[in-house]
PDB file of C-alpha atoms in Angstrom:
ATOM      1  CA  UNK A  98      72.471  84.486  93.650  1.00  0.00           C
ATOM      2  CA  UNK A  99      71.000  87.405  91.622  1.00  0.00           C
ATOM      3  CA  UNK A 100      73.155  89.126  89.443  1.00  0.00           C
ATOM      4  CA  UNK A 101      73.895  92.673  87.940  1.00  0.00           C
ATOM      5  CA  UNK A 102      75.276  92.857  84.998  1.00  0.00           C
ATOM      6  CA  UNK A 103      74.620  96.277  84.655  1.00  0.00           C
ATOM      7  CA  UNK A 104      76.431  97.256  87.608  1.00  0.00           C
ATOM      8  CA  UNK A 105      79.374  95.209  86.516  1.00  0.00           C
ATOM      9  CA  UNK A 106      79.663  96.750  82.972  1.00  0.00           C
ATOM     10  CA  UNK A 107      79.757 100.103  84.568  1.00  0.00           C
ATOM     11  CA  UNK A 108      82.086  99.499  87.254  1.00  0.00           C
ATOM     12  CA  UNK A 109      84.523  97.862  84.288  1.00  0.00           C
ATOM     13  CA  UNK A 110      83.872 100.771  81.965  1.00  0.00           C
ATOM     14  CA  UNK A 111      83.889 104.233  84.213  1.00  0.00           C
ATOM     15  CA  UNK A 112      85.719 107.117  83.035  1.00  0.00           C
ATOM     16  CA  UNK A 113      86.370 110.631  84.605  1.00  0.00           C
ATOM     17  CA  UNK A 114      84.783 113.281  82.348  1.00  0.00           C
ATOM     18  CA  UNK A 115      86.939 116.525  82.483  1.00  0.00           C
ATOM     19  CA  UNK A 116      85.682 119.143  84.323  1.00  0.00           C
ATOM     20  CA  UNK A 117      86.603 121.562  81.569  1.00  0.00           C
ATOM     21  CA  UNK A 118      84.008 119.910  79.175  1.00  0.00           C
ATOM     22  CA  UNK A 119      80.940 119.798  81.265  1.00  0.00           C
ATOM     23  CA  UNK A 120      78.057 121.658  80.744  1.00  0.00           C
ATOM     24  CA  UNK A 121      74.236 122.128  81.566  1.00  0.00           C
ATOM     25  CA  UNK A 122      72.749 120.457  83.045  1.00  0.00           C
ATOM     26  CA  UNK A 123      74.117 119.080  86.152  1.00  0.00           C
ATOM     27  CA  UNK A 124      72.461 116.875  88.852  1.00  0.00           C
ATOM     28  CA  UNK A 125      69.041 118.275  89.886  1.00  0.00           C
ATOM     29  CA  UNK A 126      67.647 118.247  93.662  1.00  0.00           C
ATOM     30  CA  UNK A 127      66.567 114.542  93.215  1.00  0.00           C
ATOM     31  CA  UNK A 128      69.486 113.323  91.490  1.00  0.00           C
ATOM     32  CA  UNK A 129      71.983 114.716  93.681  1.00  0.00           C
ATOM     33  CA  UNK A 130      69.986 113.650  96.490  1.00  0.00           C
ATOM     34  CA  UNK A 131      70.962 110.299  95.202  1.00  0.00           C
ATOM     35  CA  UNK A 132      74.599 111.210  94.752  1.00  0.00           C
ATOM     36  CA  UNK A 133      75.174 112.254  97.921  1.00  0.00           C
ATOM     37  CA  UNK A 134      72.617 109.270  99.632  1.00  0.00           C
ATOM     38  CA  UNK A 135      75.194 107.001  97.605  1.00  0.00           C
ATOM     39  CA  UNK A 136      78.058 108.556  98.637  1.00  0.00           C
ATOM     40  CA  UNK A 137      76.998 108.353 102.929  1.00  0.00           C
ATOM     41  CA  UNK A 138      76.628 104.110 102.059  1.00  0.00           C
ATOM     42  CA  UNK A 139      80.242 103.339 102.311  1.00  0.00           C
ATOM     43  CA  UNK A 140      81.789 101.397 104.778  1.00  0.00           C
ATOM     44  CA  UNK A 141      81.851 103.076 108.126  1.00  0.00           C
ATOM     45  CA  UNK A 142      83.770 101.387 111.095  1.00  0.00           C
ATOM     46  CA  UNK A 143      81.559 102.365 114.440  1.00  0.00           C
ATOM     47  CA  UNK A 144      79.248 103.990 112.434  1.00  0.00           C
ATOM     48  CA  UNK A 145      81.212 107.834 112.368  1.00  0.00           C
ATOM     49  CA  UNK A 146      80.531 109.321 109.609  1.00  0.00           C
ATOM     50  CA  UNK A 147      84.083 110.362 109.412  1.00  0.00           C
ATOM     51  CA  UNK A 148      82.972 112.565 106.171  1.00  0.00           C
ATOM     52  CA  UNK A 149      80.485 115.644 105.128  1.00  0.00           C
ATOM     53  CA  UNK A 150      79.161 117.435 101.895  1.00  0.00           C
ATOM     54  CA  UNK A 151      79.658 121.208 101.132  1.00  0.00           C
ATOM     55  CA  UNK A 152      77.238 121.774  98.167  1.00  0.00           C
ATOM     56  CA  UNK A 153      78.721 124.954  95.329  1.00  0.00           C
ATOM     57  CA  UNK A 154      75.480 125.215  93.431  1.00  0.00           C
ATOM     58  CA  UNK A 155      74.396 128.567  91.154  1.00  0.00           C
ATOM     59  CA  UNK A 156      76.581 131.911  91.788  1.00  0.00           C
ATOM     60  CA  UNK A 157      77.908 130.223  95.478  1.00  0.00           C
ATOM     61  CA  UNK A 158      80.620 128.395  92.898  1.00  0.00           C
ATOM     62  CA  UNK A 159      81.291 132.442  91.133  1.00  0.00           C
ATOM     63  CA  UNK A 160      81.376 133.495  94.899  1.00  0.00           C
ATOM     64  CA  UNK A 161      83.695 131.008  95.844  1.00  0.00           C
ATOM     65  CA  UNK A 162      85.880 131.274  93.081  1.00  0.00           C
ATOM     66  CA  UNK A 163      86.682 135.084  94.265  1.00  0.00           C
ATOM     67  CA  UNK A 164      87.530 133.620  97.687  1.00  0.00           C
ATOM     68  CA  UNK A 165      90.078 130.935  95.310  1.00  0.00           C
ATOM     69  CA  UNK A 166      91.046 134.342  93.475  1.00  0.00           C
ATOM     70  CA  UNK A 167      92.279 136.498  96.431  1.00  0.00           C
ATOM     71  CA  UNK A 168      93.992 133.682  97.541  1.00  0.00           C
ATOM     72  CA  UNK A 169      96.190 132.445  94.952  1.00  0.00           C
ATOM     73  CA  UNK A 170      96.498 136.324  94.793  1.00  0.00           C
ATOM     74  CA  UNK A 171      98.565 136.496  98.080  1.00  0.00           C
ATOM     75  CA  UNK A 172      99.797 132.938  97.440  1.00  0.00           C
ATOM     76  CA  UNK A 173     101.620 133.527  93.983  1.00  0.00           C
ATOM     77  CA  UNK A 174     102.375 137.926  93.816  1.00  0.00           C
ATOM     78  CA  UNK A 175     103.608 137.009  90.200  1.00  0.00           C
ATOM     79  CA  UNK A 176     100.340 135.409  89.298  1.00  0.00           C
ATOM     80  CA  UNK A 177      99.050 137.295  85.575  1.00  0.00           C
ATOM     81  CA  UNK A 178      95.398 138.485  85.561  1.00  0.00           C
ATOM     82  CA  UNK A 179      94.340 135.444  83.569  1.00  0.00           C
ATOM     83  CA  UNK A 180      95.693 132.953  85.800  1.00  0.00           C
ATOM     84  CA  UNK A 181      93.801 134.991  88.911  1.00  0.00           C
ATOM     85  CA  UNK A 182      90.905 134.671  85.743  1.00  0.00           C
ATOM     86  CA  UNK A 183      91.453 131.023  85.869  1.00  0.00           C
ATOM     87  CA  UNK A 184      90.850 130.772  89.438  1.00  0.00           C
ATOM     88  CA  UNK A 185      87.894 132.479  89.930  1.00  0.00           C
ATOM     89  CA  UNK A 186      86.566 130.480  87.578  1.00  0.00           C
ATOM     90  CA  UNK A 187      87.639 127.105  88.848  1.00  0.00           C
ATOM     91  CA  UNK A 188      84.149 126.108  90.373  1.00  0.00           C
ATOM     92  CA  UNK A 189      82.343 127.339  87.151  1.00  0.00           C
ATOM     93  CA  UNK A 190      83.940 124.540  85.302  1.00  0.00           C
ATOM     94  CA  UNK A 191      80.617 122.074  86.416  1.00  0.00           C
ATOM     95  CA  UNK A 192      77.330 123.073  87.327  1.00  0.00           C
ATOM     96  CA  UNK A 193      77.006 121.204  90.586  1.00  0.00           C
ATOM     97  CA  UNK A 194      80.431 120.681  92.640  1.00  0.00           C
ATOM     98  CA  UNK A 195      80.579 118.524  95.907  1.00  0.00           C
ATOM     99  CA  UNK A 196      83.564 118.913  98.055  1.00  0.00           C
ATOM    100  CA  UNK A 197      83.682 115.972 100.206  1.00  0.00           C
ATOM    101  CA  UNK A 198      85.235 116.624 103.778  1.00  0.00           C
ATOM    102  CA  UNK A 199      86.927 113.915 105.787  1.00  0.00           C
ATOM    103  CA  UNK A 200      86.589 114.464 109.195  1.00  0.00           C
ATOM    104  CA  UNK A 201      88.570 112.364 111.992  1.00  0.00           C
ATOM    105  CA  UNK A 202      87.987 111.484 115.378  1.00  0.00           C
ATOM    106  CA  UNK A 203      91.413 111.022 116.614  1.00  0.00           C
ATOM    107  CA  UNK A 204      92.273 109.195 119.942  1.00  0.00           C
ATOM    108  CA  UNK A 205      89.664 106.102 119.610  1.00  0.00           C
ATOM    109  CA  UNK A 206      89.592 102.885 118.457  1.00  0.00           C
ATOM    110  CA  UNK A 207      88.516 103.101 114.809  1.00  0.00           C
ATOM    111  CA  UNK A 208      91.882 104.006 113.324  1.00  0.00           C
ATOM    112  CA  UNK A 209      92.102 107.169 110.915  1.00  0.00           C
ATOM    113  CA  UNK A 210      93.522 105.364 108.570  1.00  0.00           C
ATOM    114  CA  UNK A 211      90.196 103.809 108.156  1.00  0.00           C
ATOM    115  CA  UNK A 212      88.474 106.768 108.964  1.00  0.00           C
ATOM    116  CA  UNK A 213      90.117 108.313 105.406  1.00  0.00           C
ATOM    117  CA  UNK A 214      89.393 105.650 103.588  1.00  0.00           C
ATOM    118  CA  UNK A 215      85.969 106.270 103.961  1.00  0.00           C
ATOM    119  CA  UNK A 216      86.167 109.545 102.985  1.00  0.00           C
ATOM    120  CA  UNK A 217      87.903 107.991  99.857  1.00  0.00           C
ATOM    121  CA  UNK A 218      85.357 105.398  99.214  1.00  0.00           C
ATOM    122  CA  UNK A 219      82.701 108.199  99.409  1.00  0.00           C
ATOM    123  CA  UNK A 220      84.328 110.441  96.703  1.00  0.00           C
ATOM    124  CA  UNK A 221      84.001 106.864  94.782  1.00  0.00           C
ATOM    125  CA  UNK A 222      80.222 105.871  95.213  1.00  0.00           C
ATOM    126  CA  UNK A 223      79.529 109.412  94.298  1.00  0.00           C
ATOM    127  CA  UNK A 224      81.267 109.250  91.096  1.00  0.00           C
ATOM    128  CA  UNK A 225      80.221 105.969  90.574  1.00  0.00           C
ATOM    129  CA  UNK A 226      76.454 106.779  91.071  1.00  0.00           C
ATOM    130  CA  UNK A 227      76.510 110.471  88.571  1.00  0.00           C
ATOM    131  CA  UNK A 228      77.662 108.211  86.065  1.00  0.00           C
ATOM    132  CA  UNK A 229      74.990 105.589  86.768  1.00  0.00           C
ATOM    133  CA  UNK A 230      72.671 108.955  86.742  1.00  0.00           C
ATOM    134  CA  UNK A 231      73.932 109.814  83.215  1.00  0.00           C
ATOM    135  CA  UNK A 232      76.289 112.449  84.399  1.00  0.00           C
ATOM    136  CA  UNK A 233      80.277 112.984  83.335  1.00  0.00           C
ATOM    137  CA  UNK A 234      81.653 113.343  86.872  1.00  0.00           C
ATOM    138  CA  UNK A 235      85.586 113.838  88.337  1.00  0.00           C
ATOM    139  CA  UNK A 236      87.091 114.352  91.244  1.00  0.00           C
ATOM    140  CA  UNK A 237      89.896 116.655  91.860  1.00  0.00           C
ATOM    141  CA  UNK A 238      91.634 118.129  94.703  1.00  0.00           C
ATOM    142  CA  UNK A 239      94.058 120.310  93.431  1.00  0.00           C
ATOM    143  CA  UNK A 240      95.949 123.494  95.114  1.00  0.00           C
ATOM    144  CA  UNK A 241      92.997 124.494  96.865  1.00  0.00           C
ATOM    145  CA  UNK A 242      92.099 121.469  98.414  1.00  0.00           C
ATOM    146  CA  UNK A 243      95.692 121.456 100.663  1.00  0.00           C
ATOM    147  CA  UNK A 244      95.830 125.833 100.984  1.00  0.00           C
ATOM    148  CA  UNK A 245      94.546 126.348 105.015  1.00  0.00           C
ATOM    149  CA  UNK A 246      93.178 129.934 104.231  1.00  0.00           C
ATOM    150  CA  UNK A 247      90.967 128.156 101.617  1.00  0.00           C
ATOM    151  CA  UNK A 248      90.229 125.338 104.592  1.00  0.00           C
ATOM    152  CA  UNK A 249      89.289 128.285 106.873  1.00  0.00           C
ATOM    153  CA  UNK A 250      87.056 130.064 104.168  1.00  0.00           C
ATOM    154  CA  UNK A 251      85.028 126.786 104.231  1.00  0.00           C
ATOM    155  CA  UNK A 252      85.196 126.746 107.897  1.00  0.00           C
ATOM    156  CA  UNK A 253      86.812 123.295 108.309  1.00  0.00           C
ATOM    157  CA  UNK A 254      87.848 121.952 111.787  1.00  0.00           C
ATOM    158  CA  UNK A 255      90.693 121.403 113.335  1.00  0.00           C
ATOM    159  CA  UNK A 256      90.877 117.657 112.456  1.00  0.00           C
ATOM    160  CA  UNK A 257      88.868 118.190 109.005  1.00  0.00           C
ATOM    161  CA  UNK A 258      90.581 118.233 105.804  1.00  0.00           C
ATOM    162  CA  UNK A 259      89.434 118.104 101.641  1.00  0.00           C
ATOM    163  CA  UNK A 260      89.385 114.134 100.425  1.00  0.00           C
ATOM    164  CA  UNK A 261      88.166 115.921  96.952  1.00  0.00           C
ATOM    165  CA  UNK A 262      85.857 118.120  95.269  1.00  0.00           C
ATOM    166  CA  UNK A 263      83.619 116.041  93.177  1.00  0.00           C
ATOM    167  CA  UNK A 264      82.511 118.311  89.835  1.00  0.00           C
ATOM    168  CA  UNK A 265      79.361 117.064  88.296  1.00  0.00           C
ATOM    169  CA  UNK A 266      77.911 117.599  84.838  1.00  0.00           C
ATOM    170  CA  UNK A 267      76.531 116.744  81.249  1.00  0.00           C
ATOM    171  CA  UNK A 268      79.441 115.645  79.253  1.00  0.00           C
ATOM    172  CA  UNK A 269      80.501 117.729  76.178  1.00  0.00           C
ATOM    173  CA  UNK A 270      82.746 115.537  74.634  1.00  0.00           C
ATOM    174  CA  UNK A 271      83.086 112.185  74.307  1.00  0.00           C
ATOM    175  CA  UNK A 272      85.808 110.554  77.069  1.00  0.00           C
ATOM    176  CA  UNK A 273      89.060 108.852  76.128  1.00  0.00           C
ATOM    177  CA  UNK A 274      89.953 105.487  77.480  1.00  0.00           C
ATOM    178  CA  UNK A 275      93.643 105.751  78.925  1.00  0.00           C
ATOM    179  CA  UNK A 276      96.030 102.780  79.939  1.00  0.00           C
ATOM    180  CA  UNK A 277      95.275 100.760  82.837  1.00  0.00           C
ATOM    181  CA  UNK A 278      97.593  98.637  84.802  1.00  0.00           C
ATOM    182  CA  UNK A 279      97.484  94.676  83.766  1.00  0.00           C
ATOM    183  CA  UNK A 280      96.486  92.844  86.302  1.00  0.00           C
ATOM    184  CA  UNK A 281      99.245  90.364  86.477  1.00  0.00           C
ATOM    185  CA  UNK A 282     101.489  93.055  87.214  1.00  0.00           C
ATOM    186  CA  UNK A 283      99.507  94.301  89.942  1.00  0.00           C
ATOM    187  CA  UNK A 284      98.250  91.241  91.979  1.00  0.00           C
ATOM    188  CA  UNK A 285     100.115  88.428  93.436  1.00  0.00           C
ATOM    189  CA  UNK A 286      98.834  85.567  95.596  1.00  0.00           C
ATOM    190  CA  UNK A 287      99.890  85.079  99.141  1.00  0.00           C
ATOM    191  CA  UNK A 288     101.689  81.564  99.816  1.00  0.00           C
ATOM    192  CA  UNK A 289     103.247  80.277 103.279  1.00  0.00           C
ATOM    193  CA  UNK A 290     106.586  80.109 103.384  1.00  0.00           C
ATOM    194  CA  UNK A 291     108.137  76.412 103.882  1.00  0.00           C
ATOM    195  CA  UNK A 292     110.560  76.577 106.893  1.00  0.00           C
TER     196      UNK A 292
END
């Protein structure tokens, strides 16, 4: 059986870049073509789809940022004019931002349980592939992934809610390692019990 150690080394050594430190330039059309074509190869049980892209590209992330602006606005009255700042900047942070959308189909057999972790496992394959691309990558989904007058300024359904939004970018500075859990503390192996 063929192997790939490239794939390997990446999937042991992938870090989230900070979306604070990315810069110019971000995926191009082809590139995040590939992203997003990555991102729809996840498992799907009966083939749903349970997921869907909303592209912030050029001024739309500016534009969008005044929608995140007003909000937290009316959200937080005590907020000071450079946290509102803050906000409308939030999407500005990368220059290509992907908010991922999981969509369920309640009521049939594939259970939305599985139907979300899809929508997780494509936030994954995306990050995975920008970094394959040469791009730092993160996904978030802070405040304004969970606030329903943001959901309704992106026009999401009734059973359609934020898994993340993926920012994309060249890294700035050079990523950190941090911790990671040892695997003996994490796994066990499954014995039957004697009766």
């Amino acid at each position: 059986m063929p192997k790939s150690p490239e794939t390997i080394d990446l999937l042991l050594t992938r870090r989230s870049a900070k979306a604070l430190t990315m810069v110019e330039p971000g995926p191009g059309e082809e590139d995040l073509r590939t992203i997003l074509r990555a991102g729809a190869r996840v498992p799907d049980h009966g083939k749903l789809a349970p997921w869907r892209f909303i592209l912030f590209r050029g001024e739309a992330r500016r534009h969008f940022g005044e929608v995140l602006a007003r909000i937290h606005a009316k959200v937080e009255p005590r907020a000071t004019n450079e946290q509102i700042e803050f906000e409308a900047g939030r999407l500005t942070r990368a220059p290509v931002v992907v908010a991922v959308v999981s969509r369920l189909t309640p009521g049939i057999k594939i259970p939305e349980w599985e139907q979300l972790l899809s929508a997780g496992a494509v936030c994954q394959n995306m990050l995975i592939a920008a970094t394959a691309l040469g791009f730092g990558a993160q996904w978030l989904t802070e405040w304004y992934a969970f606030d329903a007058d943001v959901n309704r300024a992106l026009d999401l359904g009734e059973n359609e809610k934020i898994a993340g939004y993926l920012y994309f970018g060249s890294e700035s500075v050079a990523k950190d390692e941090r911790p990671r859990p040892e695997l003996s503390e994490i796994t066990s192996e499954w014995r039957a019990r004697e009766s």
